[in-house]
Short mmCIF file of C-alpha atoms and ligand atoms in Angstrom, two decimals:
data_model
loop_
_atom_site.label_atom_id
_atom_site.label_comp_id
_atom_site.label_asym_id
_atom_site.label_seq_id
_atom_site.Cartn_x
_atom_site.Cartn_y
_atom_site.Cartn_z
CA MET A 1 -15.80 25.10 -3.47
CA GLY A 2 -17.02 21.97 -4.69
CA LYS A 3 -20.18 19.87 -3.41
CA THR A 4 -20.41 17.47 -0.78
CA ALA A 5 -21.89 14.00 -1.18
CA LEU A 6 -22.44 11.28 1.53
CA ILE A 7 -22.59 7.57 0.09
CA SER A 8 -23.99 4.77 2.28
CA GLY A 9 -22.84 1.40 0.34
CA ILE A 10 -19.95 2.96 -0.81
CA THR A 11 -17.90 -0.16 -0.60
CA GLY A 12 -20.36 -1.85 -2.61
CA GLN A 13 -20.48 -2.57 -6.77
CA ASP A 14 -22.39 1.24 -7.66
CA GLY A 15 -20.75 2.74 -4.34
CA SER A 16 -17.75 2.26 -5.69
CA TYR A 17 -18.45 3.76 -9.61
CA LEU A 18 -20.26 6.68 -7.74
CA ALA A 19 -17.23 7.76 -5.76
CA GLU A 20 -14.98 7.82 -8.49
CA LEU A 21 -17.65 9.60 -10.70
CA LEU A 22 -18.18 12.57 -7.81
CA LEU A 23 -14.46 12.69 -7.16
CA ALA A 24 -14.17 13.23 -11.09
CA LYS A 25 -16.55 16.02 -10.84
CA GLY A 26 -14.40 17.65 -7.49
CA TYR A 27 -16.81 16.77 -4.81
CA THR A 28 -15.86 15.64 -1.73
CA VAL A 29 -17.00 12.26 -1.13
CA HIS A 30 -17.69 10.66 2.23
CA GLY A 31 -18.63 7.48 2.88
CA LEU A 32 -20.64 5.20 4.93
CA LEU A 33 -18.08 2.07 6.06
CA ARG A 34 -19.77 -0.27 8.06
CA ARG A 35 -17.48 -2.05 10.55
CA SER A 36 -16.42 -5.73 9.17
CA SER A 37 -14.38 -8.41 11.06
CA SER A 38 -12.49 -8.90 7.92
CA PHE A 39 -11.41 -5.85 5.03
CA ASN A 40 -14.53 -4.81 3.41
CA THR A 41 -13.00 -1.42 0.98
CA GLU A 42 -11.58 -3.76 -1.96
CA ARG A 43 -13.75 -1.44 -4.29
CA ILE A 44 -12.27 1.34 -3.58
CA ASP A 45 -9.37 0.75 -2.39
CA HIS A 46 -7.53 2.33 -5.35
CA ILE A 47 -9.03 6.00 -4.52
CA TYR A 48 -8.64 5.41 -0.58
CA GLN A 49 -7.23 8.44 0.96
CA GLY A 50 -5.81 7.96 4.41
CA PRO A 51 -6.33 10.23 7.27
CA GLN A 52 -2.70 11.36 6.88
CA HIS A 53 -3.72 13.16 3.37
CA PRO A 54 -2.76 16.48 3.25
CA GLU A 55 -6.06 17.12 1.17
CA ARG A 56 -8.52 14.53 1.85
CA THR A 57 -11.69 14.71 -0.81
CA LEU A 58 -12.91 10.90 -0.11
CA VAL A 59 -13.73 10.64 3.56
CA LEU A 60 -14.65 6.80 5.20
CA HIS A 61 -16.63 6.77 8.21
CA HIS A 62 -17.71 3.81 10.45
CA ALA A 63 -21.67 3.82 10.54
CA ASP A 64 -24.60 1.57 9.85
CA LEU A 65 -28.27 2.07 8.35
CA SER A 66 -28.96 0.16 11.54
CA ASP A 67 -28.18 2.95 13.91
CA GLY A 68 -30.43 6.08 13.63
CA VAL A 69 -28.02 8.37 16.01
CA ALA A 70 -24.87 7.27 14.19
CA LEU A 71 -26.77 8.62 11.10
CA VAL A 72 -27.78 12.09 12.77
CA ASN A 73 -24.61 12.49 13.44
CA LEU A 74 -22.33 11.92 10.24
CA LEU A 75 -25.10 14.37 8.62
CA ARG A 76 -24.65 16.84 11.06
CA GLU A 77 -20.77 16.23 10.27
CA THR A 78 -20.63 15.99 6.88
CA GLU A 79 -23.25 18.50 6.04
CA PRO A 80 -23.54 16.98 2.36
CA ASP A 81 -25.04 18.72 -0.26
CA GLU A 82 -26.19 15.49 -1.92
CA VAL A 83 -27.05 12.08 0.14
CA TYR A 84 -27.13 8.64 -1.98
CA ASN A 85 -28.68 6.04 0.04
CA LEU A 86 -27.00 2.61 -1.92
CA GLY A 87 -26.28 0.52 1.47
CA ALA A 88 -28.87 -2.51 1.46
CA GLN A 89 -29.00 -6.59 1.70
CA SER A 90 -29.31 -6.05 -2.07
CA HIS A 91 -29.23 -10.04 -2.67
CA VAL A 92 -32.37 -11.39 -3.32
CA ARG A 93 -32.29 -15.15 -2.94
CA VAL A 94 -30.36 -14.04 0.95
CA SER A 95 -33.51 -12.01 1.70
CA PHE A 96 -35.80 -15.24 1.93
CA ASP A 97 -33.34 -16.76 4.29
CA THR A 98 -32.83 -12.58 6.42
CA PRO A 99 -36.58 -11.53 6.16
CA LEU A 100 -36.44 -9.36 9.17
CA TYR A 101 -32.37 -8.17 8.25
CA THR A 102 -33.37 -7.61 5.14
CA ALA A 103 -36.69 -5.38 5.67
CA ASP A 104 -34.71 -3.59 9.12
CA THR A 105 -31.47 -2.57 6.78
CA THR A 106 -33.10 -2.09 3.04
CA GLY A 107 -36.27 -0.65 4.45
CA LEU A 108 -36.33 0.85 7.85
CA GLY A 109 -32.75 1.49 6.83
CA THR A 110 -34.13 4.17 3.92
CA LEU A 111 -36.40 5.41 6.97
CA ARG A 112 -34.07 6.24 9.20
CA LEU A 113 -31.86 7.99 6.71
CA LEU A 114 -34.49 10.54 5.99
CA GLU A 115 -35.39 11.37 9.27
CA ALA A 116 -31.70 11.41 10.39
CA ILE A 117 -31.96 14.21 7.23
CA ARG A 118 -35.03 15.99 9.10
CA ALA A 119 -33.69 15.24 12.35
CA SER A 120 -29.81 16.67 11.74
CA GLY A 121 -31.85 19.93 9.68
CA VAL A 122 -29.23 19.75 7.42
CA ASP A 123 -30.61 21.16 3.79
CA THR A 124 -29.56 18.08 1.34
CA ARG A 125 -31.13 16.36 -1.90
CA ILE A 126 -31.61 12.57 -1.02
CA TYR A 127 -30.90 9.39 -4.02
CA GLN A 128 -33.15 6.61 -2.96
CA ALA A 129 -31.87 2.97 -4.66
CA SER A 130 -35.16 2.12 -5.63
CA SER A 131 -35.49 -1.65 -7.72
CA SER A 132 -37.26 -3.03 -10.41
CA GLU A 133 -37.87 -5.77 -8.38
CA MET A 134 -40.48 -3.52 -6.86
CA PHE A 135 -42.69 -4.75 -10.15
CA GLY A 136 -42.13 -8.49 -9.49
CA SER A 137 -44.85 -10.25 -11.10
CA THR A 138 -46.22 -7.49 -13.16
CA PRO A 139 -45.80 -8.06 -16.84
CA PRO A 140 -43.33 -5.93 -19.00
CA PRO A 141 -42.25 -3.45 -20.13
CA GLN A 142 -42.48 -1.58 -16.49
CA ASN A 143 -42.00 2.24 -16.56
CA GLU A 144 -42.65 4.73 -13.85
CA ASP A 145 -46.70 4.21 -13.51
CA THR A 146 -46.61 0.48 -13.52
CA PRO A 147 -47.98 -1.55 -10.09
CA PHE A 148 -46.11 -3.21 -7.70
CA HIS A 149 -45.86 -6.68 -6.55
CA PRO A 150 -43.11 -7.61 -5.33
CA ARG A 151 -42.09 -11.23 -5.07
CA SER A 152 -39.61 -11.05 -2.25
CA PRO A 153 -38.72 -9.69 1.22
CA TYR A 154 -36.10 -7.55 -0.51
CA GLY A 155 -38.50 -6.49 -2.75
CA CYS A 156 -41.32 -5.91 -0.32
CA ALA A 157 -38.29 -3.84 1.36
CA LYS A 158 -37.52 -1.63 -1.55
CA VAL A 159 -41.37 -0.69 -1.99
CA TYR A 160 -41.12 0.35 1.81
CA GLY A 161 -38.40 2.67 0.72
CA TYR A 162 -40.08 3.91 -2.05
CA TRP A 163 -42.89 4.81 -0.23
CA SER A 164 -41.02 6.32 2.02
CA THR A 165 -38.68 8.35 -0.15
CA VAL A 166 -41.83 9.59 -1.77
CA ASN A 167 -43.36 10.33 1.42
CA TYR A 168 -40.87 12.51 2.88
CA ARG A 169 -40.80 14.32 -0.44
CA GLU A 170 -44.79 15.02 -0.29
CA ALA A 171 -45.15 15.49 3.67
CA TYR A 172 -41.56 18.04 3.85
CA GLY A 173 -41.28 18.98 0.78
CA MET A 174 -37.38 17.10 0.72
CA PHE A 175 -36.04 17.26 -2.61
CA ALA A 176 -36.10 13.05 -2.54
CA VAL A 177 -36.01 10.75 -5.65
CA ASN A 178 -36.34 7.00 -6.24
CA GLY A 179 -34.24 5.52 -9.26
CA ILE A 180 -35.81 2.69 -10.36
CA LEU A 181 -33.22 0.98 -11.60
CA PHE A 182 -32.93 -2.72 -13.09
CA ASN A 183 -30.44 -5.00 -13.24
CA HIS A 184 -26.71 -3.72 -13.52
CA GLU A 185 -23.67 -5.54 -13.89
CA SER A 186 -19.44 -4.81 -14.24
CA PRO A 187 -16.76 -6.46 -12.69
CA ARG A 188 -17.09 -5.16 -9.65
CA ARG A 189 -20.51 -7.49 -9.55
CA GLY A 190 -20.91 -9.54 -6.39
CA GLU A 191 -19.84 -12.87 -7.19
CA THR A 192 -22.71 -14.64 -6.00
CA PHE A 193 -25.12 -12.84 -8.46
CA VAL A 194 -26.00 -14.70 -11.49
CA THR A 195 -23.73 -12.67 -14.21
CA ARG A 196 -20.75 -12.63 -11.82
CA LYS A 197 -20.84 -15.95 -10.89
CA ILE A 198 -21.23 -17.06 -14.86
CA THR A 199 -18.40 -15.01 -15.59
CA ARG A 200 -16.30 -15.90 -13.00
CA ALA A 201 -16.85 -19.77 -13.72
CA VAL A 202 -15.88 -19.16 -17.30
CA ALA A 203 -12.26 -17.74 -16.16
CA ARG A 204 -11.90 -20.93 -13.80
CA ILE A 205 -13.29 -23.21 -16.11
CA GLY A 206 -11.13 -22.23 -18.58
CA ALA A 207 -7.92 -22.05 -16.54
CA GLY A 208 -9.03 -25.48 -15.55
CA LEU A 209 -9.86 -24.33 -11.94
CA GLN A 210 -13.26 -25.58 -11.82
CA ASP A 211 -15.35 -28.02 -13.61
CA ARG A 212 -18.99 -27.79 -12.84
CA LEU A 213 -21.19 -24.36 -12.53
CA TYR A 214 -24.57 -24.94 -11.02
CA LEU A 215 -27.23 -22.77 -10.99
CA GLY A 216 -31.35 -22.41 -11.00
CA ASN A 217 -33.65 -20.81 -12.65
CA LEU A 218 -32.59 -20.57 -16.41
CA ASP A 219 -35.67 -19.23 -17.81
CA ALA A 220 -35.74 -15.79 -15.78
CA VAL A 221 -35.76 -12.60 -18.11
CA ARG A 222 -33.66 -9.97 -17.18
CA ASP A 223 -32.96 -6.37 -18.62
CA TRP A 224 -28.93 -6.41 -17.64
CA GLY A 225 -26.92 -2.76 -18.20
CA TYR A 226 -23.92 -1.48 -17.07
CA ALA A 227 -22.95 -0.25 -13.72
CA PRO A 228 -21.12 2.60 -14.93
CA GLU A 229 -23.45 4.49 -16.69
CA TYR A 230 -26.32 3.55 -14.47
CA VAL A 231 -24.49 6.10 -11.71
CA GLU A 232 -24.78 8.86 -13.79
CA ALA A 233 -27.98 8.43 -13.85
CA MET A 234 -28.23 8.48 -10.12
CA TRP A 235 -26.32 12.08 -10.14
CA LEU A 236 -28.57 13.48 -12.82
CA MET A 237 -31.22 12.74 -10.85
CA LEU A 238 -30.16 15.00 -8.32
CA GLN A 239 -29.13 18.01 -10.78
CA ARG A 240 -32.97 18.67 -11.95
CA ASP A 241 -34.69 21.55 -10.55
CA GLU A 242 -37.66 19.27 -9.08
CA PRO A 243 -37.24 15.99 -7.75
CA ASP A 244 -39.06 13.09 -9.42
CA ASP A 245 -38.83 8.85 -9.73
CA TYR A 246 -37.39 7.35 -12.88
CA VAL A 247 -36.65 4.02 -14.61
CA VAL A 248 -32.96 3.27 -15.45
CA ALA A 249 -32.84 0.54 -17.91
CA THR A 250 -31.99 -0.92 -21.15
CA GLY A 251 -35.29 -1.61 -22.63
CA VAL A 252 -33.49 -4.87 -23.84
CA PRO A 253 -34.18 -8.37 -22.83
CA ALA A 254 -32.13 -11.81 -22.38
CA THR A 255 -32.93 -14.55 -20.54
CA VAL A 256 -30.18 -16.14 -18.37
CA ARG A 257 -29.36 -19.05 -20.63
CA ASP A 258 -29.20 -15.86 -23.03
CA PHE A 259 -26.40 -14.53 -20.78
CA LEU A 260 -24.79 -18.12 -20.04
CA GLN A 261 -24.50 -18.95 -23.51
CA ALA A 262 -22.82 -15.26 -24.33
CA ALA A 263 -20.36 -15.15 -21.68
CA PHE A 264 -18.85 -19.23 -22.41
CA ALA A 265 -18.81 -18.47 -26.04
CA ALA A 266 -16.46 -15.25 -25.11
CA GLY A 267 -14.83 -17.82 -22.98
CA GLY A 268 -14.37 -20.84 -26.27
CA LEU A 269 -16.56 -22.94 -24.36
CA GLU A 270 -20.40 -24.46 -24.18
CA TRP A 271 -22.06 -23.92 -21.28
CA GLU A 272 -24.09 -27.08 -21.35
CA ARG A 273 -20.88 -29.12 -20.55
CA TYR A 274 -20.25 -28.07 -17.57
CA VAL A 275 -23.44 -26.64 -16.37
CA ARG A 276 -25.52 -27.98 -13.62
CA PHE A 277 -29.24 -27.66 -12.36
CA ASP A 278 -29.45 -27.20 -8.37
CA PRO A 279 -32.64 -26.16 -6.99
CA LYS A 280 -30.67 -24.66 -3.93
CA TYR A 281 -30.57 -21.71 -6.23
CA GLU A 282 -34.39 -21.01 -6.84
CA ARG A 283 -36.46 -18.78 -5.20
CA PRO A 284 -39.88 -19.15 -3.37
CA SER A 285 -41.13 -16.99 -5.68
CA GLU A 286 -39.64 -15.91 -9.18
CA VAL A 287 -39.42 -12.80 -10.72
CA ASP A 288 -39.96 -14.06 -14.17
CA ALA A 289 -39.46 -11.17 -16.57
CA LEU A 290 -38.00 -7.56 -16.14
CA VAL A 291 -37.83 -4.83 -18.92
CA GLY A 292 -37.57 -1.42 -18.39
CA ASP A 293 -38.95 1.69 -20.00
CA PRO A 294 -36.42 4.24 -19.84
CA ALA A 295 -38.18 6.99 -22.07
CA LYS A 296 -38.82 9.28 -19.14
CA ALA A 297 -34.95 9.00 -17.80
CA GLU A 298 -34.20 9.52 -21.93
CA ARG A 299 -36.33 12.61 -22.20
CA LEU A 300 -35.76 14.30 -18.79
CA LEU A 301 -32.33 13.20 -17.82
CA GLY A 302 -30.73 12.97 -21.38
CA TRP A 303 -29.53 9.48 -19.86
CA ARG A 304 -29.26 6.98 -22.36
CA PRO A 305 -27.67 3.04 -21.94
CA ARG A 306 -24.46 1.85 -24.55
CA THR A 307 -23.93 -1.32 -22.86
CA HIS A 308 -25.96 -3.88 -23.58
CA TRP A 309 -25.95 -7.98 -22.27
CA ARG A 310 -23.84 -9.44 -24.96
CA GLU A 311 -20.93 -6.72 -24.95
CA LEU A 312 -21.74 -6.99 -20.99
CA ALA A 313 -20.78 -10.61 -20.79
CA GLU A 314 -17.72 -10.06 -23.05
CA LEU A 315 -16.67 -7.38 -21.34
CA MET A 316 -17.12 -9.46 -17.76
CA VAL A 317 -15.71 -12.44 -19.15
CA ALA A 318 -12.45 -10.62 -19.92
CA ALA A 319 -12.18 -8.72 -16.63
CA ASP A 320 -12.54 -12.03 -15.05
CA ARG A 321 -9.77 -13.83 -16.89
CA GLU A 322 -6.99 -10.65 -16.50
CA ALA A 323 -7.89 -10.73 -12.74
CA LEU A 324 -7.45 -14.98 -12.41
CA ASP A 325 -4.17 -14.71 -14.67
CA ALA A 326 -3.14 -11.89 -12.31
CA GLU A 327 -3.91 -13.69 -9.44
CA LEU A 328 -2.07 -16.81 -10.60
CA SER A 329 0.75 -15.17 -11.49
CA GLY A 330 0.81 -13.71 -8.12
CA ALA A 331 0.53 -10.18 -9.47
CA THR A 332 -1.96 -7.28 -7.81
CA VAL A 333 -5.48 -7.64 -9.04
CA ARG A 334 -6.16 -4.33 -10.62
CA ILE A 335 -9.76 -2.89 -9.62
CA ASP A 336 -9.78 0.24 -11.93
CA ARG A 337 -12.01 -0.44 -14.69
P1 NAP B 1 -24.28 -4.35 -3.01
O1 NAP B 1 -23.21 -4.22 -4.32
O2 NAP B 1 -24.86 -5.44 -2.43
O3 NAP B 1 -23.49 -3.10 -2.30
C1 NAP B 1 -24.81 -3.01 -1.03
C2 NAP B 1 -23.86 -2.12 0.09
O4 NAP B 1 -24.73 -1.87 1.33
C3 NAP B 1 -22.12 -2.16 0.63
O5 NAP B 1 -21.25 -1.58 -0.01
C4 NAP B 1 -22.69 -3.04 1.57
O6 NAP B 1 -21.70 -3.08 2.47
C5 NAP B 1 -23.96 -1.79 2.29
N1 NAP B 1 -24.62 -2.46 3.16
C6 NAP B 1 -24.91 -3.77 3.40
N2 NAP B 1 -25.62 -3.40 4.67
C7 NAP B 1 -25.58 -1.99 5.19
C8 NAP B 1 -26.01 -1.52 6.18
N3 NAP B 1 -26.67 -2.36 7.43
N4 NAP B 1 -25.72 -0.48 6.95
C9 NAP B 1 -24.41 0.44 5.68
N5 NAP B 1 -24.40 -0.34 4.49
C10 NAP B 1 -24.69 -1.24 4.27
O7 NAP B 1 -25.47 -3.78 -3.91
P2 NAP B 1 -25.36 -2.33 -5.49
O8 NAP B 1 -25.33 -3.71 -6.33
O9 NAP B 1 -24.05 -1.66 -5.36
O10 NAP B 1 -26.39 -2.37 -5.54
C11 NAP B 1 -26.69 -0.81 -4.81
C12 NAP B 1 -28.03 -0.04 -4.29
O11 NAP B 1 -29.11 -0.18 -5.58
C13 NAP B 1 -28.53 -1.36 -3.20
O12 NAP B 1 -29.63 -0.79 -2.53
C14 NAP B 1 -29.69 -2.14 -4.34
O13 NAP B 1 -30.06 -2.77 -3.46
C15 NAP B 1 -30.06 -1.19 -5.46
N6 NAP B 1 -30.27 -2.00 -6.36
C16 NAP B 1 -29.06 -2.54 -7.45
C17 NAP B 1 -29.43 -3.24 -8.53
C18 NAP B 1 -28.41 -3.85 -9.09
O14 NAP B 1 -28.25 -4.70 -10.29
N7 NAP B 1 -26.90 -3.54 -8.84
C19 NAP B 1 -30.69 -3.03 -9.28
C20 NAP B 1 -31.40 -1.95 -8.55
C21 NAP B 1 -31.38 -1.54 -7.08
P3 NAP B 1 -20.72 -4.29 2.75
O15 NAP B 1 -19.59 -4.04 1.73
O16 NAP B 1 -19.58 -3.80 4.05
O17 NAP B 1 -21.35 -5.78 2.69
O1 G4F B 2 -28.42 -12.07 -10.25
P1 G4F B 2 -29.87 -12.19 -9.35
O2 G4F B 2 -29.31 -12.62 -8.14
O3 G4F B 2 -30.09 -10.95 -9.40
P2 G4F B 2 -31.66 -10.75 -9.19
O4 G4F B 2 -32.79 -11.74 -8.44
O5 G4F B 2 -32.23 -10.17 -10.71
O6 G4F B 2 -31.54 -9.09 -8.25
C1 G4F B 2 -30.57 -8.36 -8.99
O7 G4F B 2 -31.47 -6.87 -9.29
C2 G4F B 2 -32.11 -5.92 -8.58
C3 G4F B 2 -33.11 -5.48 -9.45
O8 G4F B 2 -33.89 -6.10 -10.40
C4 G4F B 2 -31.77 -5.65 -7.90
F1 G4F B 2 -32.44 -4.83 -6.90
C5 G4F B 2 -31.22 -6.52 -6.63
O9 G4F B 2 -30.45 -5.67 -5.45
C6 G4F B 2 -29.84 -7.23 -7.40
O10 G4F B 2 -29.06 -6.59 -7.85
O11 G4F B 2 -30.47 -13.37 -10.14
C7 G4F B 2 -30.96 -13.00 -12.04
C8 G4F B 2 -31.92 -14.16 -12.46
C9 G4F B 2 -32.81 -14.86 -11.27
O12 G4F B 2 -34.03 -14.78 -11.89
C10 G4F B 2 -32.27 -16.15 -10.54
O13 G4F B 2 -33.46 -16.66 -10.32
O14 G4F B 2 -30.61 -15.23 -11.96
C11 G4F B 2 -31.60 -16.54 -11.49
N1 G4F B 2 -30.46 -17.09 -11.20
C12 G4F B 2 -30.41 -18.44 -11.76
N2 G4F B 2 -29.39 -19.06 -11.40
C13 G4F B 2 -30.03 -16.95 -10.29
C14 G4F B 2 -29.06 -18.50 -10.50
N3 G4F B 2 -29.50 -15.93 -9.21
C15 G4F B 2 -28.23 -16.25 -8.48
N4 G4F B 2 -27.94 -15.55 -7.91
N5 G4F B 2 -27.24 -17.68 -8.70
C16 G4F B 2 -27.87 -18.88 -9.40
O15 G4F B 2 -26.81 -19.61 -9.18
#
């Protein structure tokens, strides 16, 4: 019998790659799907199995991190060996506009899931999607011992989720781990995060569909890795004998301007001709520099990053150009990359 996993956030960037990884390993995967008035399963449509499928290994369930009772019921019904809590309002800028909502889903949502595991009595392991945003203004390099100083409602909510996870490990002996992941991107990255906003714009400007790109702070430093590699680290954390917390990062810094330049160059364009500043995209308090030290993950998980920011910019531009070409020619857009 293969293992069973439950993923919150399965329709997001990471959830879709993690679902693929676990299915390839022979897991039965249950995904938490939140109700939306429009389709929100685009990232997993290529692996979707309908209710009539004879041997379903991917099953979606309507639930929400704001509904604790639904979480208990779902855990009792699916009895997962592993739970991955990836669900969140994950946009930092938006968290300043919706701080209470962000605290509820991203912060309290984690506590609800931990408590639902306890209430259901299911014997399981849980991965919490913690974030480098928790380090906030503490200067790099950041590792597992670096103090937190969050700079947004999102960062504060993630700190709450982090400590709740540690608390359930210490108080109840739960196998609960935090993956402190630095920024990771892919062709499936949400269109309003800066990397994808840039690579989509490169494709659209190249096709003559757009002539301006408005951005905020270009001086911020980030440590950008490749999402499919980062979900491998999540899985490895839950295969250890003991629960622990790990930083997952490339250790390689780049500014938003560096990424911008590389992405436009990959599209054969000069970014200065098209990019304009709009203060709308600045944050009330910014995180200036995030650069992780992944030594512990390398040592204990045997995990290493393979793709760095420049290559990432190139592969994302290529994917956005391919998707746009397909869209313009009326063909189906491929998502299995
Ligand atoms: P994402 O693409 O924004 O996906 C977020 C997922 O959470 C989506 O499936 C979304 O559903 C779901 N969700 C939102 N609110 C929910 C709620 N109330 N109940 C249940 N599900 C809800 O995020 P991601 O980039 O894949 O990141 C995955 C996780 O890692 C998030 O927790 C994020 O904060 C964290 N993280 C990300 C990074 C990064 O660089 N990507 C770095 C560190 C940590 P819909 O599809 O319906 O919106
Ligand atoms: O792409 P971003 O929105 O990502 P940010 O804020 O670093 O957060 C992401 O990574 C975190 C891990 O560190 C995750 F926890 C979180 O869920 C999310 O996935 O912005 C990156 C940088 C920022 O400094 C921002 O100020 O780009 C700057 N930026 C400049 N212009 C912009 C823009 N960001 C966005 N989204 N849009 C702009 O127009």
